[in-house]
XYZ file of C-alpha atoms in Angstrom:
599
model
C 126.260 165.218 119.407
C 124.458 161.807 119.900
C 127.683 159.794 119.187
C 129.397 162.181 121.627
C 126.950 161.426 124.334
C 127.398 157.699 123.644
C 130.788 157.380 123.468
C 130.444 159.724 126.805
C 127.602 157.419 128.840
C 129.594 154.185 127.875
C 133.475 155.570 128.462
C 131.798 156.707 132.065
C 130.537 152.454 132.555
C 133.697 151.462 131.249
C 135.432 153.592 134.113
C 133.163 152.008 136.847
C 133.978 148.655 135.436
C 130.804 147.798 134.372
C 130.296 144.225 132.789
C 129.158 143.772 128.947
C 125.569 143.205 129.253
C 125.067 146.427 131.230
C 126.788 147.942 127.889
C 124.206 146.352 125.816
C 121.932 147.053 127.818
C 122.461 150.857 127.895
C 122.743 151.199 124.057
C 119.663 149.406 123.744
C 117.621 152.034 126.024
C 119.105 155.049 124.373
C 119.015 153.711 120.483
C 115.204 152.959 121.371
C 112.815 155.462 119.306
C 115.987 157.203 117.962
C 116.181 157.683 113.758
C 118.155 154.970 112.647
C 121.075 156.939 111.881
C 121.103 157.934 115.889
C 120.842 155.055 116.637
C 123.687 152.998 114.628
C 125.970 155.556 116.343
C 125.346 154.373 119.545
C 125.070 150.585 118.283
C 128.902 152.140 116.787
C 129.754 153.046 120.080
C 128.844 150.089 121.778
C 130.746 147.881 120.318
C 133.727 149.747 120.450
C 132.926 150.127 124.278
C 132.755 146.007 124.145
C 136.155 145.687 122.242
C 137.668 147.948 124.919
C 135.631 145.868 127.517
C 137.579 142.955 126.045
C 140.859 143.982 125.816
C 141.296 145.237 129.584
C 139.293 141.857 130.614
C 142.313 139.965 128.575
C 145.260 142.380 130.062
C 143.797 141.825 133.652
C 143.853 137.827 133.234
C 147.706 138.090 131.941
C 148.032 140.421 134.926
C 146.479 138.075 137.266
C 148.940 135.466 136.146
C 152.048 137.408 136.092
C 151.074 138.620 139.477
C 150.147 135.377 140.404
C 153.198 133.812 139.394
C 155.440 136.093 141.151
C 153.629 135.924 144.289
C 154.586 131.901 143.618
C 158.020 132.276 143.143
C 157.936 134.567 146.354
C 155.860 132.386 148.487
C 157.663 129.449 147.663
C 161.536 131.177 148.156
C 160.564 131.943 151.776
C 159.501 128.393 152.908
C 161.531 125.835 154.309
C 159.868 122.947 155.415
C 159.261 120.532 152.494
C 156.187 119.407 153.171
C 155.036 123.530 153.150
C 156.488 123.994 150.038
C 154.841 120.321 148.724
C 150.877 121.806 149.908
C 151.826 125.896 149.024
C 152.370 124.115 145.325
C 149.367 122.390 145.295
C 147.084 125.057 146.566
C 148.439 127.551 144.129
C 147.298 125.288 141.427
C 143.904 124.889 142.135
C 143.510 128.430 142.686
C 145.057 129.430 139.853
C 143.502 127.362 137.148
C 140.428 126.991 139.056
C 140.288 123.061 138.886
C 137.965 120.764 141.425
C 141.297 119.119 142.711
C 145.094 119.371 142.623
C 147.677 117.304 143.745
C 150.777 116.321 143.707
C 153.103 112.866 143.083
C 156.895 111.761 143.721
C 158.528 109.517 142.149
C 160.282 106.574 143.529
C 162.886 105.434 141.103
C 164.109 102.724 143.069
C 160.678 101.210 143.211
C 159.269 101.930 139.609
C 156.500 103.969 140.981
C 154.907 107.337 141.426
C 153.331 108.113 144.659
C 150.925 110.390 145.817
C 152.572 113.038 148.122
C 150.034 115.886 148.431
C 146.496 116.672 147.046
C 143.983 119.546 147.755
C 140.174 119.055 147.075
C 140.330 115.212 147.479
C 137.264 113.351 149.003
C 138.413 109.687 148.594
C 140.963 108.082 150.835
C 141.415 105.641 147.908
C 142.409 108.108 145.552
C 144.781 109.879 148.355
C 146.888 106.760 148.862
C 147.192 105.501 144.680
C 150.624 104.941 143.679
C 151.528 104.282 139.867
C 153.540 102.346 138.067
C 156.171 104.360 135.696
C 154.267 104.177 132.489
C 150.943 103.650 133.832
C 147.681 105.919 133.191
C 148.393 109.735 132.305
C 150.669 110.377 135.462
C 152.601 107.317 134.796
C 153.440 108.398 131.450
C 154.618 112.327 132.362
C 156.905 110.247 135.039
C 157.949 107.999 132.199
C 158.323 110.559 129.307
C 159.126 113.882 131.102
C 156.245 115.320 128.813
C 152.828 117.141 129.430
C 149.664 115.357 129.023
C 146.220 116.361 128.983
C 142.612 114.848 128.772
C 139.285 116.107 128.925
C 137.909 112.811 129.661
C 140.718 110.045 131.014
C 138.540 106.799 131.461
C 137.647 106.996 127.959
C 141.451 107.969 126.954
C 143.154 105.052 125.320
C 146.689 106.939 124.683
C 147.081 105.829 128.471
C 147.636 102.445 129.667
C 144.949 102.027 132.305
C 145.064 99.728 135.249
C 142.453 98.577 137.534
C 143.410 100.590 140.315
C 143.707 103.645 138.796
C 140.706 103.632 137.585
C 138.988 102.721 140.500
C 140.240 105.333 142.156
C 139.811 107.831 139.859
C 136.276 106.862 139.649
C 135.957 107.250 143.141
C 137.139 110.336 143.520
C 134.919 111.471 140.706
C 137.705 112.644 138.218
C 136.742 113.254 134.581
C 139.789 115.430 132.736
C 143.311 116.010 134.057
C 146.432 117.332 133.400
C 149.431 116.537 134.425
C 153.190 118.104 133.933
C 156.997 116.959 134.879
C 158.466 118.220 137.912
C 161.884 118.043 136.855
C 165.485 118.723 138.115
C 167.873 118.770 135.343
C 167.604 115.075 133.298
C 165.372 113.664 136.115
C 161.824 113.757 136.416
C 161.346 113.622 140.434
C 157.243 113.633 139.645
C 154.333 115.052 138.396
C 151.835 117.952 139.182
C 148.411 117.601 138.053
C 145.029 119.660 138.307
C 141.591 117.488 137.862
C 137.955 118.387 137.165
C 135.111 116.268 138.079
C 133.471 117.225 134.791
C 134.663 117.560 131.260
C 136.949 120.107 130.495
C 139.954 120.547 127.827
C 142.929 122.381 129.144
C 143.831 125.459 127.116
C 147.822 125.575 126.078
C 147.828 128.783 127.731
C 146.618 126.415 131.258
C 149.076 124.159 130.019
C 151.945 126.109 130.100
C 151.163 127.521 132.954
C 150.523 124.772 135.171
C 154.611 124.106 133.504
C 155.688 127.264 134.734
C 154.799 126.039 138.219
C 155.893 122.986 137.581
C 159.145 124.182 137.191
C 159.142 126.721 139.967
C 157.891 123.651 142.188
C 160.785 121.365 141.213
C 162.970 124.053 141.988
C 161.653 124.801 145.880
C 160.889 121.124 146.605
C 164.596 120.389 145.839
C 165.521 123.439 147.631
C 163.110 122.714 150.626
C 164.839 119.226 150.611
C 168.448 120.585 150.365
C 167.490 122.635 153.443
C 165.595 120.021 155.449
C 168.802 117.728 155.080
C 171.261 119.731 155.630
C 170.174 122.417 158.654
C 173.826 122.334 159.810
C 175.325 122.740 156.232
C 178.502 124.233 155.430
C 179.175 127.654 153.746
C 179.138 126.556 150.661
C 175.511 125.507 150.769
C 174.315 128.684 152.807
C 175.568 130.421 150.206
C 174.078 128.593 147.217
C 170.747 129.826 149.168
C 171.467 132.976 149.451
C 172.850 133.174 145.520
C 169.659 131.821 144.923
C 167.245 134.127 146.965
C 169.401 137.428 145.542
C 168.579 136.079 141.945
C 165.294 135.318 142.913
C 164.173 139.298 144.718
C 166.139 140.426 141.250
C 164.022 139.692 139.364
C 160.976 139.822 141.608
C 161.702 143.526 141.766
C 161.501 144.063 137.812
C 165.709 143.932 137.323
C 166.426 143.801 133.880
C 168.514 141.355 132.333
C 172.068 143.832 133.383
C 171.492 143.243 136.389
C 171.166 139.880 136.594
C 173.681 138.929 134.167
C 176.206 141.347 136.897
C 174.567 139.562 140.058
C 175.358 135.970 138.589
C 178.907 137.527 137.215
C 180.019 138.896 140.683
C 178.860 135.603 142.429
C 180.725 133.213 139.853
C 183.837 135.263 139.487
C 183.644 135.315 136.002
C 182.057 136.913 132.628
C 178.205 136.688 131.581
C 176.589 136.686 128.406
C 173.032 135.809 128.091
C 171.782 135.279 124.518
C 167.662 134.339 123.654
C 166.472 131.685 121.484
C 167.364 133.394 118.377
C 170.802 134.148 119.371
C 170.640 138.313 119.934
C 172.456 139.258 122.785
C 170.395 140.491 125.924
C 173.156 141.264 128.286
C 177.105 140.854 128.661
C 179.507 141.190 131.264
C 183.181 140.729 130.476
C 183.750 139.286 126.979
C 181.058 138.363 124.286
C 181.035 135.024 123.378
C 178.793 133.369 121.088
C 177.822 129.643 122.552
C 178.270 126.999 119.839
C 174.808 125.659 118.783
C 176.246 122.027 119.352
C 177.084 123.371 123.039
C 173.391 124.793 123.906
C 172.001 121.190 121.887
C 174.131 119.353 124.904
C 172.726 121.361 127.635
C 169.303 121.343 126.722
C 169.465 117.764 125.881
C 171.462 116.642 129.406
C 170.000 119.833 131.908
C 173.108 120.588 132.970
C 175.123 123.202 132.084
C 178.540 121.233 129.858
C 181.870 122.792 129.183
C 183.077 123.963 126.036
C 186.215 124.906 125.576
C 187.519 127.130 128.256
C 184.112 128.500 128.519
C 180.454 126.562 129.996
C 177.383 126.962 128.352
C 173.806 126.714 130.170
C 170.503 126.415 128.359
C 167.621 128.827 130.036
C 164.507 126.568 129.811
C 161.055 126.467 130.164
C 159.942 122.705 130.539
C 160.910 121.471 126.462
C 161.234 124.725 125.198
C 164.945 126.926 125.037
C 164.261 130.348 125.593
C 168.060 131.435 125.587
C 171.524 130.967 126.943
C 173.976 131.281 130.028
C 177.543 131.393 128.989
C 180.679 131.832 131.905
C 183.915 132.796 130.549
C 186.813 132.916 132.546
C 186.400 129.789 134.953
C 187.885 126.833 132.858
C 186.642 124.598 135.759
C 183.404 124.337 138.012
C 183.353 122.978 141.519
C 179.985 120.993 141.738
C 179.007 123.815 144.227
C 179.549 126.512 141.563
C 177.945 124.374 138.400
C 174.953 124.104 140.761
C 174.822 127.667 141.105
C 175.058 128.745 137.646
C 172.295 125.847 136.881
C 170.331 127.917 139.318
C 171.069 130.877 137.534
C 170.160 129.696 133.855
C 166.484 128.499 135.648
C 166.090 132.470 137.025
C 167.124 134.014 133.578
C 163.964 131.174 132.323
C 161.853 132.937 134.684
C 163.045 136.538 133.833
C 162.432 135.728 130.101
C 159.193 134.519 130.826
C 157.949 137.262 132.220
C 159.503 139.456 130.311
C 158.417 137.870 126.940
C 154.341 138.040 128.400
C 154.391 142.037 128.973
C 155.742 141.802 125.148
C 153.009 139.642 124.030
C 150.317 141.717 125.692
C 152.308 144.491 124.406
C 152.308 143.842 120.444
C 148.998 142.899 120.596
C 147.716 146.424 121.565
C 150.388 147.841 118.969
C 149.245 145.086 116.235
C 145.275 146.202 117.068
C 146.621 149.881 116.825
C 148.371 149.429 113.243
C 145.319 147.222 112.019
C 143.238 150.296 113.139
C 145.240 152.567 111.150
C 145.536 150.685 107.806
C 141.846 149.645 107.341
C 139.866 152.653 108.446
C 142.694 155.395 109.208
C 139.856 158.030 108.244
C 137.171 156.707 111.091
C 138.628 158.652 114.041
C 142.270 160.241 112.978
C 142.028 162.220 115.717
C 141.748 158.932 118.134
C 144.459 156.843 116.312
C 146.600 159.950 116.864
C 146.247 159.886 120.619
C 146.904 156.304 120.574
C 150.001 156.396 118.918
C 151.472 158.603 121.277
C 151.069 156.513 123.842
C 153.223 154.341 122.740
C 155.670 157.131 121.690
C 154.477 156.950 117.937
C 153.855 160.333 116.550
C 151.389 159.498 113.640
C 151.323 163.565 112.976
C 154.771 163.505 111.710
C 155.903 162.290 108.762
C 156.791 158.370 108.762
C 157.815 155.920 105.794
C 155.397 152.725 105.426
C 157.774 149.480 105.175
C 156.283 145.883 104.195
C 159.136 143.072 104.947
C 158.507 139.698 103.315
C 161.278 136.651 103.680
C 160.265 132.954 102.825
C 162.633 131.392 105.183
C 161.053 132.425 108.086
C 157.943 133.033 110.598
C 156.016 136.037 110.386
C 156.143 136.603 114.404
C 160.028 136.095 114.175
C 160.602 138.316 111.244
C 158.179 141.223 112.924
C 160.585 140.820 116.810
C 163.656 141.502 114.579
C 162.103 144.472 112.670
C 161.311 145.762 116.377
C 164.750 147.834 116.545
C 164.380 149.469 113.069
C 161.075 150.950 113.328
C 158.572 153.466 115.715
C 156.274 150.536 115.240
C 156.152 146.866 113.842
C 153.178 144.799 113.468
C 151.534 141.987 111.349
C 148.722 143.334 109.347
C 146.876 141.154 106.307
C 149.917 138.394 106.651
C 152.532 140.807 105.987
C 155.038 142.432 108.347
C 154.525 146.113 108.302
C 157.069 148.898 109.322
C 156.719 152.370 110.219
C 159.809 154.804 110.799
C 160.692 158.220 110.647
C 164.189 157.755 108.658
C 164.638 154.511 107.978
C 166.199 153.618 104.523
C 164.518 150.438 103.084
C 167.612 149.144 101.514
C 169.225 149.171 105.143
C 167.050 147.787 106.812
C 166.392 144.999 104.522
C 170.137 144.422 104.232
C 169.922 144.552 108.454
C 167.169 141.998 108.843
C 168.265 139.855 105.845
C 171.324 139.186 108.532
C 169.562 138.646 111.243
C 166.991 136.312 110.350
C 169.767 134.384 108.207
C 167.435 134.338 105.395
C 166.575 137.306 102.463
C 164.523 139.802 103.226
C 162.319 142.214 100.641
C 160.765 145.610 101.573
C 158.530 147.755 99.767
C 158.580 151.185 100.617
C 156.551 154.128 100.674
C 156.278 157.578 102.056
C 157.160 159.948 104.018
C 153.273 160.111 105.275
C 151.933 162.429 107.374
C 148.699 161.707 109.624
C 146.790 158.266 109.518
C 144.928 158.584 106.046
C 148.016 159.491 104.075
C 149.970 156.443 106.016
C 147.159 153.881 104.788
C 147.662 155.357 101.446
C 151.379 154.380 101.776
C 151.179 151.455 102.663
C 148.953 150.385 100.109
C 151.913 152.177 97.854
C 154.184 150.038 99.486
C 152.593 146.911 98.583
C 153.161 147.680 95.117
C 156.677 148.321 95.490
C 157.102 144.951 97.263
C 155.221 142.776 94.456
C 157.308 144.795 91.697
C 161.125 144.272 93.693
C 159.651 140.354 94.121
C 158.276 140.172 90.533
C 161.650 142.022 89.004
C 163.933 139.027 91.203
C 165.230 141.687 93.626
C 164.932 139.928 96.572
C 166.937 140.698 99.470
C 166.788 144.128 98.527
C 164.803 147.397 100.110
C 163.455 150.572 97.628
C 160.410 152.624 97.030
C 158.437 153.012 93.940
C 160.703 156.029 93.123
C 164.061 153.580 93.114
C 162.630 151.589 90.589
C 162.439 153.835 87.509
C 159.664 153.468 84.654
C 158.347 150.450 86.180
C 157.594 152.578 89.776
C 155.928 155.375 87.866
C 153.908 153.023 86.179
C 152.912 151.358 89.601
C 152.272 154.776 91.178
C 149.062 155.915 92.341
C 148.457 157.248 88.893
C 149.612 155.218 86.389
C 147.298 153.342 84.169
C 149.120 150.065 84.209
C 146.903 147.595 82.545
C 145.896 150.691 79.691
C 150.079 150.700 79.121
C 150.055 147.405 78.440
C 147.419 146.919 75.925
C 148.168 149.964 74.239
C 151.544 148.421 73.855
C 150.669 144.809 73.443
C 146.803 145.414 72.630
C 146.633 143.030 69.320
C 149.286 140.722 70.142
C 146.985 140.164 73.783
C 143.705 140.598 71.667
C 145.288 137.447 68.822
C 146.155 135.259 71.963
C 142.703 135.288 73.750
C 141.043 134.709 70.438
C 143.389 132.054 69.204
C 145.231 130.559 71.939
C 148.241 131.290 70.463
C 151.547 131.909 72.323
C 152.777 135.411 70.804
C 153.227 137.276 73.961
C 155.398 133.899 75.333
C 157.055 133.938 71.950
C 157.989 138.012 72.449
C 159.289 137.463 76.330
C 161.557 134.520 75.128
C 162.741 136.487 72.159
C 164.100 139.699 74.054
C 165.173 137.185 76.534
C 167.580 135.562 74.769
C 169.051 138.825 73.395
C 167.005 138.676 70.115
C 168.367 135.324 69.175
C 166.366 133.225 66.923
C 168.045 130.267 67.471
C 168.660 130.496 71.543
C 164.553 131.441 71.421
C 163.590 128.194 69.138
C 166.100 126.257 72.191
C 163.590 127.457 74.739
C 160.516 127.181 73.096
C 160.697 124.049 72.073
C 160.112 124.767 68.401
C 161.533 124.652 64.496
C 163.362 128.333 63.965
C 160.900 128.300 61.258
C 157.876 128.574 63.911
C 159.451 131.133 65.660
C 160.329 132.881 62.538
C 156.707 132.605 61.462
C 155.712 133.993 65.374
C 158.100 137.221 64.628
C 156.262 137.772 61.330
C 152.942 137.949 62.613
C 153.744 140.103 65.518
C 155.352 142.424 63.076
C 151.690 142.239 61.021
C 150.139 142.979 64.681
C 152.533 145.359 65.673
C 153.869 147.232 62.959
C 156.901 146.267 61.161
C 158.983 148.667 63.329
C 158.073 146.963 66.772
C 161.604 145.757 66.805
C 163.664 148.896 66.639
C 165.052 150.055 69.615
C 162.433 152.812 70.797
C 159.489 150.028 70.265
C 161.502 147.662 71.329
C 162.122 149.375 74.703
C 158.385 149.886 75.589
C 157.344 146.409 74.337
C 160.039 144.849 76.799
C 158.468 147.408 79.622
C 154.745 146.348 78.902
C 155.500 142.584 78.975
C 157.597 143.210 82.554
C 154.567 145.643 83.452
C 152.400 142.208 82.940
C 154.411 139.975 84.964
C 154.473 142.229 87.858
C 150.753 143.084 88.055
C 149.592 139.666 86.932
């Protein structure tokens, strides 16, 4: 009962949000005086307490920023004065990545410089009124090169050209590390958003990209703020690029899925929608599904702009540098300016969607990868637990499942595991390898199915059907054989379980004595080798190789037919002079493949 009462005491802190040390702090009062075997259960429980501590610390930080980000995007859609929308962007920064100061420059292309428009947390009228030179220090450069850059201590930087009066002013205003992103609009870099720390600091990528993602929700509202500032009597045609805009905008704000916005953007341009992710798959379509050429999506993401192709335009849905996806518009041959504009617009909402979208999946497959890591390495722990667990995430680990492993050179692990996602109750990367479970899938299928869409050949090992969490680890263990055998045999690109395989998956089975097969086939032949460093069992793989021909083994080997005449002979003294009929023959050519594969 004591681990029942700890896991009890601690689920109860955990529920009142209590902070780590208080954890420790518990378990230490209650293991105290306790027999050791007491007491490890409640060091047990504690630290599973802490892990659980952990994870819903993590989930309410990608929370925060989601939230955060949204409340952004909101903010910024409902202001209208430019220089609102200019200090909104900058406060948002420093609250969100917690910096000492944030600000904010414009470029002036005209003049060759970068000017400081808005900061927040600045003390030095110096550092208020800088202006750089394209090119010069770390804010010069992101104007320069449209690229991120990051310090955690500038003045001592050398990638940066520095200049007198930016350093002087940076030393004024106390600065040590900054970061700094483009604010861009299309091909043009219109300036730079930084965040600053008056002490040493290095910028996480995760900071990075999201100062980027405000970065580009920035460039987006400053050039709408302007748009709106400069043209308060505009026509329709601009009131209505607005309004597009803010529909798009409370879409996805309101959780739409990508349906919907492909129909909102479809109804607005007159016109089909297909939007298509990084890898190609298909999210959404609305009137006919075209495929963009790759040399299409390479213009747009090089130029910013959506390009035509054909009869049909292509937009590529970025974030900063990197393509998450595609806009293509079928049916409209020709744009107006007005209308390119607006499916622009529309490509820079789907980034956003995808964005979000993409972070619930990380946070997602992380708590399904901890859950299938949990499962293979100590299934018999808590069955009962990993049970529950799985069905909240609709995963029945009481009913039978098949254990798939899916290995393919030619691509990532992460990739290879998001296009197993649609085969399988759950997918996850456990021990470097992609693991699978499903309740009917056939191996050979599914490998045949992810071989085309990763564009490469996939392998899967097999095992199963397994029923509860002790008999799946067992499987997959199983299914690890199966993989190294279908690799080992050259099967790639193939799917099967130890049972498809014949002889050679009986001998891999849980029971089979694999290494006493083979040197109770090959026992003196293996024994003569290690004492003599002789090459008999090469000599016997050639041989059967080449169909038993002397002359085609000799070719390979390297050797006078006399040598491998002489080989033969003393296998035949090793083996018995009737190790070449066909029965012998048979289970000498299985031992030496039994070899390769579990070598």
């Amino acid at each position: 009962m004591t681990s029942v009462r700890a896991y009890r005491e601690l689920l109860e802190l955990l529920a009142d949000g209590a902070e780590g040390t208080e954890l420790a702090k518990l378990a230490a009062s209650r293991a105290a005086g306790l027999p050791p075997d007491e007491a490890a259960e409640w060091q047990a429980a504690t630290e599973a307490a802490l892990r659980v501590r952990r994870t819903l610390a993590e989930h309410q930080r990608r929370e925060t920023e989601l939230s955060a980000l949204v409340d952004t995007a909101n903010d910024l859609a409902r202001l209208r004065d430019p220089d609102a929308v200019l200090q909104q962007i900058v406060h948002r920064v420093r609250m969100l990545l917690g910096v000492d100061v944030s600000y904010l420059s414009l470029n002036d292309t005209a003049g060759g410089q970068t000017f400081m428009r808005v900061t927040e947390g600045s003390v030095s009228a110096l550092f208020q009124q800088l202006s750089l030179g394209i090119g010069e220090g770390l804010g010069g450069l992101v104007a320069q090169t449209g690229l991120p850059y990051a310090t955690p201590d500038y003045l001592a930087d050398t990638r940066f050209k520095h200049t007198r009066a930016i350093d002087t002013a940076v030393r004024d205003e106390g600065l040590v590390s900054i970061v700094g992103v483009p604010l861009t609009l299309g091909r043009r870099v219109i300036g730079v958003l930084y965040a600053a720390d008056r002490a040493l600091r290095t910028f996480a990528p995760e900071e990075v990209a999201l100062l980027s993602s405000l970065a580009d929700h920035a460039a987006i509202s400053i050039d709408n703020a302007h748009l709106l500032a400069e043209t308060r009597r505009a026509n329709s045609s601009i009131r209505r690029a607005e309004e597009v805009h803010d529909q798009l905008t409370a879409l996805v704000l309101r959780g739409a899925d990508f349906h919907s916005v492909a129909a909102a953007v479809a109804q607005v341009l007159g016109g089909g929608i297909v939007l298509h992710d990084a890898a190609g798959v298909e999210l959404a379509c609305l009137g006919e599904s075209v495929a963009p050429p790759a040399q299409a999506i390479a213009r747009a993401q090089a130029g910013g702009r959506a390009v035509a192709q054909g009869d049909i335009w292509v937009c590529a849905v970025l974030a900063g540098p990197e393509l998450l996806g595609s806009l293509v518009l079928t049916g409209r041959p020709t744009l107006t300016d007005e209308d390119r504009l607006l499916f622009e617009r529309a490509g820079q909402v789907a980034a956003l969607l995808l964005l979000l979208r993409r972070s619930v999946a990380q946070a997602e497959e992380q708590v399904r990868g901890e859950l299938l890591t949990d499962l293979l390495t100590a299934p018999d722990r808590n069955p009962g637990a990993l049970i529950a667990r799985g069905r909240r995430f609709g995963v029945n680990l009481a009913a039978p499942h098949s254990v798939l492993i899916a290995h393919a050179d030619g691509v990532s692990r992460g990739r290879l595991a998001a296009a197993a996602t649609g085969h399988a109750a759950l997918v996850g990367v456990h021990a470097e390898q992609v693991v699978l479970l499903t309740a009917d899938g056939d191996p050979d299928k599914v490998a045949k199915a992810l071989t085309t869409a990763v564009g490469c050949p996939v392998t899967i090992g097999a095992a199963g059907p397994a029923t509860g969490p002790v008999e799946l680890a067992a499987a997959y263990a199983e299914a690890g054989r199966c993989l190294r055998a279908l690799r080992a045999l050259g099967q790639d690109g193939t799917g099967a379980s130890l049972s498809g395989l014949g002889f050679v998956g009986v001998l891999l089975g849980d029971r089979a004595d694999v290494a006493g097969f083979a040197h109770r086939t090959l026992g003196p032949v293996l024994d003569y080798d290690a004492r003599r460093g002789t090459e008999l069992v090469r000599t016997l793989r050639t041989y059967f190789s080449c169909g038993a021909s002397l002359t085609a083994t000799k070719d390979v080997l390297h050797v006078h037919v006399n040598t491998v005449v002489q080989r033969l002979d003393r296998i035949a003294s090793l083996l018995g002079p009737d190790w070449n009929a066909p029965d012998r023959a048979l289970e000498i050519q299985l031992a030496l493949r039994v070899l390769t594969i579990s070598s």
